[in-house]
PDB file of C-alpha atoms in Angstrom:
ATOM      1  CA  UNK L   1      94.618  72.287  87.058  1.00 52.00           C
ATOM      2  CA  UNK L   2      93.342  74.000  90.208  1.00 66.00           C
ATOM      3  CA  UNK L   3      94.489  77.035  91.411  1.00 90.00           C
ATOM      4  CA  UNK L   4      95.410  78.110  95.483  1.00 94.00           C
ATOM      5  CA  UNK L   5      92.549  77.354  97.383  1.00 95.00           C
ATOM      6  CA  UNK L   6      92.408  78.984 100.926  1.00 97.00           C
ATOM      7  CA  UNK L   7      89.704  77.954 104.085  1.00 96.00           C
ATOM      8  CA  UNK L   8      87.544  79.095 105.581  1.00 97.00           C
ATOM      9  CA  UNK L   9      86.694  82.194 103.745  1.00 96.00           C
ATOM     10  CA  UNK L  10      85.500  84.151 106.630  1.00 96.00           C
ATOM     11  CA  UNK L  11      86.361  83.901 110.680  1.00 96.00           C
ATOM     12  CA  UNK L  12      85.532  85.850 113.544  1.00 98.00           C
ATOM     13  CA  UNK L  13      87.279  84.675 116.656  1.00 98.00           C
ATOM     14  CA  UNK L  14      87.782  86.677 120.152  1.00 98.00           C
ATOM     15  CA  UNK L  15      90.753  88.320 121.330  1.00 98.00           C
ATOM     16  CA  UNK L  16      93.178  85.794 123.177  1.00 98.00           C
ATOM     17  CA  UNK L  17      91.387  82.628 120.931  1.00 98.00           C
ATOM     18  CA  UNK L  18      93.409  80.886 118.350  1.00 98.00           C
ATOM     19  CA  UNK L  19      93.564  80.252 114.993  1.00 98.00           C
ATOM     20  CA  UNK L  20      94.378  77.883 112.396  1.00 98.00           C
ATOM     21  CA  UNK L  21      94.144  79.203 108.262  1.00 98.00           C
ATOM     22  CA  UNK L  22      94.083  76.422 105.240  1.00 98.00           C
ATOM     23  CA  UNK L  23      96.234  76.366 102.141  1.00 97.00           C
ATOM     24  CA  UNK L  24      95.880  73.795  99.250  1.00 96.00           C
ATOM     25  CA  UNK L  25      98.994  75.113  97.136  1.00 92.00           C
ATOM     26  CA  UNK L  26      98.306  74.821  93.039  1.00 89.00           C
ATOM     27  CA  UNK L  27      98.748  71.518  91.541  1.00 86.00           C
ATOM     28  CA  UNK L  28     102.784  70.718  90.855  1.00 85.00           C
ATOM     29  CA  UNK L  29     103.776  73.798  93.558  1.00 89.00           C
ATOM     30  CA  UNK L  30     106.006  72.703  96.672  1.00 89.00           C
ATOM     31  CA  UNK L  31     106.950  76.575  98.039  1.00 91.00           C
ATOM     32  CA  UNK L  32     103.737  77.888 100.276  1.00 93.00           C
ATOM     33  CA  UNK L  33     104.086  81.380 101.489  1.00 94.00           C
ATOM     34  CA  UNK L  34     101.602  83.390 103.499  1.00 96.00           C
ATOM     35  CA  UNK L  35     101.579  86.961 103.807  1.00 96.00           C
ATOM     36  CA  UNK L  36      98.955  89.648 105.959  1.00 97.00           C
ATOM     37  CA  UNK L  37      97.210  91.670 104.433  1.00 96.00           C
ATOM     38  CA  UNK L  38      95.865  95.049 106.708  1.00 95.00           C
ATOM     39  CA  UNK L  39      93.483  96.954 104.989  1.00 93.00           C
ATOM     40  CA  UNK L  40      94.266 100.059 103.234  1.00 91.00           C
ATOM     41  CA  UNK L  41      98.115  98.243 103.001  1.00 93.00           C
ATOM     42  CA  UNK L  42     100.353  95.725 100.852  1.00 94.00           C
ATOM     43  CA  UNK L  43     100.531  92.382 102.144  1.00 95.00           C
ATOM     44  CA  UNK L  44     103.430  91.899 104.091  1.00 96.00           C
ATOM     45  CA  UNK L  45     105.348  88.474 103.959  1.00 95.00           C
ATOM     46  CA  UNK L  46     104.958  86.036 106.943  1.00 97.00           C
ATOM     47  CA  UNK L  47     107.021  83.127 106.409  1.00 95.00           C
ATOM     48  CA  UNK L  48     107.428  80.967 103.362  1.00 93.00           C
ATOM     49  CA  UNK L  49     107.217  77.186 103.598  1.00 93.00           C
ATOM     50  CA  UNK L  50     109.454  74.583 101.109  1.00 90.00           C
ATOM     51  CA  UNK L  51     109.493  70.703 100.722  1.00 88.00           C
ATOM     52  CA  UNK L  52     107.896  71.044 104.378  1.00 91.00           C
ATOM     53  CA  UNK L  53     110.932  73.134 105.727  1.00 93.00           C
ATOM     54  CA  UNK L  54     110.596  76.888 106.869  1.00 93.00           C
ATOM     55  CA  UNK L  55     112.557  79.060 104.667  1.00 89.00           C
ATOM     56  CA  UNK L  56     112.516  82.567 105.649  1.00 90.00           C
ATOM     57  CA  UNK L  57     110.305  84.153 108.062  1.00 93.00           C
ATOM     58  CA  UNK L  58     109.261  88.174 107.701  1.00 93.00           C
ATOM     59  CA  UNK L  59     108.996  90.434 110.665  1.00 93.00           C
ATOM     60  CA  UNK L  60     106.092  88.585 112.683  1.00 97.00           C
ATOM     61  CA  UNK L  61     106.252  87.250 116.352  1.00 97.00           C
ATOM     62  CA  UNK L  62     106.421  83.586 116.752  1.00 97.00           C
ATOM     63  CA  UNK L  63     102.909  83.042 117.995  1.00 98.00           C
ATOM     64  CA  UNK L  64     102.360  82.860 114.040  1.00 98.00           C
ATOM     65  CA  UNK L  65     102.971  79.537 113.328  1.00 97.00           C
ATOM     66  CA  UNK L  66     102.936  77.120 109.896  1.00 96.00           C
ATOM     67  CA  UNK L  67     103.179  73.837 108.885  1.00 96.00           C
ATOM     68  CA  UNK L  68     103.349  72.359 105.448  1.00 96.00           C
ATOM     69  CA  UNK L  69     102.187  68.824 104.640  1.00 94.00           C
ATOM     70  CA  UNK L  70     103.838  66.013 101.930  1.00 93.00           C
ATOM     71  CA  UNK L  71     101.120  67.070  99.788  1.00 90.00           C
ATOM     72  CA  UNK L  72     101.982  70.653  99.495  1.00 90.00           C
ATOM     73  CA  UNK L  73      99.412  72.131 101.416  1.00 94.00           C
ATOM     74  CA  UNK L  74      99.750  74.648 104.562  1.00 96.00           C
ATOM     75  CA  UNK L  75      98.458  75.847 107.643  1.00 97.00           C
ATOM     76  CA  UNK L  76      98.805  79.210 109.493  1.00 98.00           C
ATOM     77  CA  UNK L  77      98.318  78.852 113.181  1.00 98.00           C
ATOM     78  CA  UNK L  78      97.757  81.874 115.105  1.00 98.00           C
ATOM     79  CA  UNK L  79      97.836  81.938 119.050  1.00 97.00           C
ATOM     80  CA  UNK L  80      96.608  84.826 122.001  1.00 98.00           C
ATOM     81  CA  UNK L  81      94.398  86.598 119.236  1.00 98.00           C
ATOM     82  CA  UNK L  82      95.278  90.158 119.521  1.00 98.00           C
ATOM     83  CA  UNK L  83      93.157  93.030 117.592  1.00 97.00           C
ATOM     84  CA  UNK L  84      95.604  94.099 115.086  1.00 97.00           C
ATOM     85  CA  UNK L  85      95.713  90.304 114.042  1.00 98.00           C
ATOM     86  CA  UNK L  86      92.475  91.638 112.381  1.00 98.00           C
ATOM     87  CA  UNK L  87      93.419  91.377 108.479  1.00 97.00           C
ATOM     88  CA  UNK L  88      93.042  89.385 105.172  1.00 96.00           C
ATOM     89  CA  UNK L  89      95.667  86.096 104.989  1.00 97.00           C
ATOM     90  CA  UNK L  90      96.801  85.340 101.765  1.00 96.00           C
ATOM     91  CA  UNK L  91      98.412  81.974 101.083  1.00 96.00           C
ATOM     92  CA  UNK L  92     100.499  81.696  97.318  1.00 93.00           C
ATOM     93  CA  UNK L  93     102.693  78.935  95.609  1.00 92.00           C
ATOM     94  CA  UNK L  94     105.052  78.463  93.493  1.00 88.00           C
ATOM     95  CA  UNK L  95     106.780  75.677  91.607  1.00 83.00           C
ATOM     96  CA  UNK L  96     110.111  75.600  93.606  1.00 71.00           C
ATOM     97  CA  UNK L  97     113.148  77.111  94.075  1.00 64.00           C
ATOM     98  CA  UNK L  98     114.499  79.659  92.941  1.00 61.00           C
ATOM     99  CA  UNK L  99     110.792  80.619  92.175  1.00 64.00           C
ATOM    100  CA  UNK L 100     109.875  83.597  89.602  1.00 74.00           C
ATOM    101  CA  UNK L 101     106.452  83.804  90.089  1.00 82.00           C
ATOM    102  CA  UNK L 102     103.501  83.994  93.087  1.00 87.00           C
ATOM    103  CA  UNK L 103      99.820  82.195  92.407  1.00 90.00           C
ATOM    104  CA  UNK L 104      98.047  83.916  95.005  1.00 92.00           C
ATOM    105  CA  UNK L 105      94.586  82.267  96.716  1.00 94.00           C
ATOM    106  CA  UNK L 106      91.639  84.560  97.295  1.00 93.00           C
ATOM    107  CA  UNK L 107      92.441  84.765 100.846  1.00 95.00           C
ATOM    108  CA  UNK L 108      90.883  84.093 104.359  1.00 97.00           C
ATOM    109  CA  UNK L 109      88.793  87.196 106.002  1.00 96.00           C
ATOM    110  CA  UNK L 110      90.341  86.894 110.187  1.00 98.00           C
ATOM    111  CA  UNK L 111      88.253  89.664 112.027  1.00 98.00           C
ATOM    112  CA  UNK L 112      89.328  89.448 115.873  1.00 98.00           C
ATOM    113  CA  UNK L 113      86.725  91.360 118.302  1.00 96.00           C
TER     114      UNK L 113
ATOM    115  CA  UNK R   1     115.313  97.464 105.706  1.00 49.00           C
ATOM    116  CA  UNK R   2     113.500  97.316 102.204  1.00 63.00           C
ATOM    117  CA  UNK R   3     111.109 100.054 101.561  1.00 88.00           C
ATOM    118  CA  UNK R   4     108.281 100.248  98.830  1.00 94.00           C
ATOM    119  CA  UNK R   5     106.798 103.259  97.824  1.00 95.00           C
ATOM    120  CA  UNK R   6     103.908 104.163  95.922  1.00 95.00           C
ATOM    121  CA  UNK R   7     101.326 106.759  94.976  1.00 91.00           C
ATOM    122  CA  UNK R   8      97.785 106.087  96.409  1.00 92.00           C
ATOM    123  CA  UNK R   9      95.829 107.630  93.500  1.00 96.00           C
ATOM    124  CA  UNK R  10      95.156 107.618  89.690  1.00 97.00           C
ATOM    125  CA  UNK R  11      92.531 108.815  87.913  1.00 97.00           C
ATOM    126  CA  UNK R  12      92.243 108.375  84.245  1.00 97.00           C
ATOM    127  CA  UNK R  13      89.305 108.824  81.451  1.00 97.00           C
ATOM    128  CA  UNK R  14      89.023 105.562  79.295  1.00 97.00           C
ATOM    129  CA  UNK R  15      91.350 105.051  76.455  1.00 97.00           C
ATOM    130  CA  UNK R  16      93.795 107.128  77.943  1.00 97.00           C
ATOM    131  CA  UNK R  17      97.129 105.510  79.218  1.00 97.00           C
ATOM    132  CA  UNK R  18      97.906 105.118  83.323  1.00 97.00           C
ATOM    133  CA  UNK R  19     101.211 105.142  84.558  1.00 97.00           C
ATOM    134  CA  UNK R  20     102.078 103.722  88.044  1.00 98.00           C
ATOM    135  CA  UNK R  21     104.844 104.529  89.758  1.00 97.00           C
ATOM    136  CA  UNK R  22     107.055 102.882  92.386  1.00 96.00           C
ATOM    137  CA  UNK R  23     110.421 103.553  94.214  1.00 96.00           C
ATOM    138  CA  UNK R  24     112.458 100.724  96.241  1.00 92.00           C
ATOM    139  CA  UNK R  25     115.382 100.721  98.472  1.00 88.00           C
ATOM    140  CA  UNK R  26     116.287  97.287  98.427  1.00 83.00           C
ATOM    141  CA  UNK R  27     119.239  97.022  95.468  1.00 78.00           C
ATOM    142  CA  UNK R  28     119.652  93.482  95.921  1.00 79.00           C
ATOM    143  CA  UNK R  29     116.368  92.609  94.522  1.00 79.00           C
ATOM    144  CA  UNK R  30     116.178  90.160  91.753  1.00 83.00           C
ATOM    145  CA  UNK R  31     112.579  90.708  90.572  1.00 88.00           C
ATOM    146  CA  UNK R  32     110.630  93.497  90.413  1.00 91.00           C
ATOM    147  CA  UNK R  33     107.252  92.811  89.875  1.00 93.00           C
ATOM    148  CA  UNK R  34     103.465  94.559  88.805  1.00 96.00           C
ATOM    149  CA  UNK R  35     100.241  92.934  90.901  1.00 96.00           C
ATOM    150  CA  UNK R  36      96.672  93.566  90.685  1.00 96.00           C
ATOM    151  CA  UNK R  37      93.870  93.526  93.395  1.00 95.00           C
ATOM    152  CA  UNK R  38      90.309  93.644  92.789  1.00 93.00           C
ATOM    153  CA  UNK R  39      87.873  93.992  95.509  1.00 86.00           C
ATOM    154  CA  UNK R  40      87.170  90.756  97.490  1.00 80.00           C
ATOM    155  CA  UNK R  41      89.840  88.651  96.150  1.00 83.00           C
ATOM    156  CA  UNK R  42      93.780  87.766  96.355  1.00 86.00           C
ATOM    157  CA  UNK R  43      96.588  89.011  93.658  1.00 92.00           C
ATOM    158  CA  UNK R  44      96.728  88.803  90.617  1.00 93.00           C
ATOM    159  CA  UNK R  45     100.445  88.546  88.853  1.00 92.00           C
ATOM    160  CA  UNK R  46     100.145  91.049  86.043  1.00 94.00           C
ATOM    161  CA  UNK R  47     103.977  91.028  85.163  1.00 93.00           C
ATOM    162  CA  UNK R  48     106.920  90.837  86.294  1.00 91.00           C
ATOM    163  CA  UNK R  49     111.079  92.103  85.415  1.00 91.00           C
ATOM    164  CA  UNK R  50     114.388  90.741  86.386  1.00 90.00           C
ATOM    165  CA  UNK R  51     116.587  93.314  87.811  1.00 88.00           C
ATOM    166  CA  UNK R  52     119.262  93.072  84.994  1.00 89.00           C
ATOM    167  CA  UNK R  53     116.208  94.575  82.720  1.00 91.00           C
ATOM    168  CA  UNK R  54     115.199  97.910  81.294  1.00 93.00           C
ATOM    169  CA  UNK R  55     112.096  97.329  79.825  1.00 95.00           C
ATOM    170  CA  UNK R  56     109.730  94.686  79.319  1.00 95.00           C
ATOM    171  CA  UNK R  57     106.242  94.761  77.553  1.00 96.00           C
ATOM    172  CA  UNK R  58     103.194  92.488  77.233  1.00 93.00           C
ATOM    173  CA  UNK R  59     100.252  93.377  75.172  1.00 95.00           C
ATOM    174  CA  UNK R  60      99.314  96.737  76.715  1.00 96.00           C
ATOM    175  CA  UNK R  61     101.768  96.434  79.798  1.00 97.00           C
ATOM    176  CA  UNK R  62     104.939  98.264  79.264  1.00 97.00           C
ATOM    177  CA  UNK R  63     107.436  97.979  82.557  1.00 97.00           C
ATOM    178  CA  UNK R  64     110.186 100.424  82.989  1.00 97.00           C
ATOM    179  CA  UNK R  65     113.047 100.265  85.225  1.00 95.00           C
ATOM    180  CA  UNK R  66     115.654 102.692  86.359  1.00 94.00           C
ATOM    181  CA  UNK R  67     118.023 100.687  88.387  1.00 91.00           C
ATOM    182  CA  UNK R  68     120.020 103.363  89.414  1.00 91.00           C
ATOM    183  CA  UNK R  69     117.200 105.308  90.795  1.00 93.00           C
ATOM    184  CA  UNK R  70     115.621 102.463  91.803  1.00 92.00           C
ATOM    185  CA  UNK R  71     112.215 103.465  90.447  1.00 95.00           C
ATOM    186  CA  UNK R  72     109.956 100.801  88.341  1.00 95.00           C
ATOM    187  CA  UNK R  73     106.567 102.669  86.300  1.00 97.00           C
ATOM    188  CA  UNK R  74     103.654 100.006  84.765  1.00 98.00           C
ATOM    189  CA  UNK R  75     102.235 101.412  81.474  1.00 98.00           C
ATOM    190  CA  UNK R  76      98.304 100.614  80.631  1.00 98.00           C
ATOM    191  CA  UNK R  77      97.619 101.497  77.393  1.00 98.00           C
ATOM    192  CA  UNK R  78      94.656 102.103  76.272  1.00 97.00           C
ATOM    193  CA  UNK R  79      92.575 102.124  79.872  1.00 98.00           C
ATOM    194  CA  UNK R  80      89.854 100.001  80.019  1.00 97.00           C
ATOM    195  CA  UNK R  81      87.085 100.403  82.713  1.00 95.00           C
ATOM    196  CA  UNK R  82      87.968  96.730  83.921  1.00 94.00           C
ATOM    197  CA  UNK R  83      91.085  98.399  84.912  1.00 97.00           C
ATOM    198  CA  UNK R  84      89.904  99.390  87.479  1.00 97.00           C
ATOM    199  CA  UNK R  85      91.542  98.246  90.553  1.00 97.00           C
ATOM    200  CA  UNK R  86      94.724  98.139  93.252  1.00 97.00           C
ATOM    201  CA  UNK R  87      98.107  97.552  91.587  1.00 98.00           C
ATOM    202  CA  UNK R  88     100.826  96.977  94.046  1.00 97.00           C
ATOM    203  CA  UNK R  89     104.205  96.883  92.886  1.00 96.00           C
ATOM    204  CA  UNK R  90     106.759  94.497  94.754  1.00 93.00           C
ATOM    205  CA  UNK R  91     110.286  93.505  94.667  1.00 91.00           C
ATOM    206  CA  UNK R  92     111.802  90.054  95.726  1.00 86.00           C
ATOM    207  CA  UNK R  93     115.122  88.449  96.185  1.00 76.00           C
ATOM    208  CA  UNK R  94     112.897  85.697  95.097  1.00 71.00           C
ATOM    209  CA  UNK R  95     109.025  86.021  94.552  1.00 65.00           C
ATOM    210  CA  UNK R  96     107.735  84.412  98.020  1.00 73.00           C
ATOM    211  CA  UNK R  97     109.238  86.814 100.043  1.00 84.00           C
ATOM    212  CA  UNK R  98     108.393  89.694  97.784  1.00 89.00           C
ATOM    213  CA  UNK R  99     107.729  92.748  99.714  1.00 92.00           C
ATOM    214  CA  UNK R 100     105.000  94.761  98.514  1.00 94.00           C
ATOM    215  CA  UNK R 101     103.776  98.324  98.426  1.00 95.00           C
ATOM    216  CA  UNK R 102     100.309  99.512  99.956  1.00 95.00           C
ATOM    217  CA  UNK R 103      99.109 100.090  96.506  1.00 96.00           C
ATOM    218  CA  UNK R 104      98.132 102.360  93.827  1.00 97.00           C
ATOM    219  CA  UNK R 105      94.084 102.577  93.472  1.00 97.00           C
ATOM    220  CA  UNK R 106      93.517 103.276  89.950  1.00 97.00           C
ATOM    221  CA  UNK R 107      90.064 104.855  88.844  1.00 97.00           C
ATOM    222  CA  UNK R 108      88.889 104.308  85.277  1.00 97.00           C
ATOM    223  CA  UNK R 109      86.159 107.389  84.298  1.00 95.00           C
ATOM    224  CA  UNK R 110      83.893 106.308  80.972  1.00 91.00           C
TER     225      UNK R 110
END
């Protein structure tokens, strides 16, 4: 069984650029959230994602996109770059609804200069 | 809106026990739950509590809850060195859309 997998590792982009993050959720797991992690803080929830629907969204703007495919997996798009978009972007899964429990991915690295 | 607080610090000599506190504000959380973060990679699920619970434990993780105060403690005993590491505590109406803390930073001394 794999766990979340999460690509690329590492991106630098420019202010203004965009952005699109990679999810492969853990084998069995239709619910895909993504959450922002700033250093020095707690991650802080972006939207969640089930059976390809959008099913809550945290406090971002809605240049921060998603999309999740029939196989589970999930993009985060992120439009006009801005500095503070600088942070780590953790994907997690979970095997449905109501879920107990969040299999996190190592996370994408976004630096924006 | 919900609120998670935490201390930033612990320091503790191996063997000892840590304790890690954490207030919330939201009382219409479900689950309450205990993550840890080592350096360079994503969350780890260390345990978690429903919200109708007092106390849970799991080998040398012991999870208190006050309700009322709304205050949830994690309980290492026996403090290893590969301790070591961020523990954020969150709470969740349902764990995707947990909101976290910015995390407790636990030292482990030989």
């Amino acid at each position: 069984e794999t766990g979340v997998t999460q690509s690329p590792t590492h991106l630098i982009k420019t202010r203004g650029q965009q952005v699109t993050l990679r999810c492969s959720s853990q084998s069995g797991h239709n619910t895909v959230s993504w959450y922002q992690q700033a250093l020095g803080q707690g991650p802080q929830f972006i939207f969640q994602y089930y059976r390809e629907e959008e099913n809550g969204r945290g406090n971002f703007p809605p240049r921060f996109s998603g999309l999740q495919f029939p196989n589970y997996s999930s993009e985060l798009n992120v439009n006009a770059l801005e500095l503070d978009d600088s942070a780590l972007y953790l994907c997690a899964s979970s095997p449905g609804q109501p879920n107990e429990k969040l299999f996190f991915g190592s996370g994408t690295q976004l630096s924006v200069l | 809106g919900e609120d998670v607080e935490q201390s930033l610090f612990l320091s503790v000599r191996e063997g000892d026990s840590s304790v890690i506190n954490c207030t919330y504000t939201d009382s219409s959380s479900t689950y309450l739950y205990w993550y840890k973060q080592e350096p360079g990679a994503g969350l780890q699920l260390l345990t978690y509590i429903f919200s109708n619970m007092d106390m849970k434990q799991d080998q040398r993780l012991t999870v208190l809850l006050n309700k009322k105060d709304k205050h949830l403690s994690l309980r290492i005993a026996d403090t290893q060195t590969g301790d070591s590491a961020i523990y954020f505590c969150a709470e969740a109406p349902n764990a995707g859309k947990s909101t976290f803390g910015d995390g407790t930073t636990l030292t482990v001394k030989p």
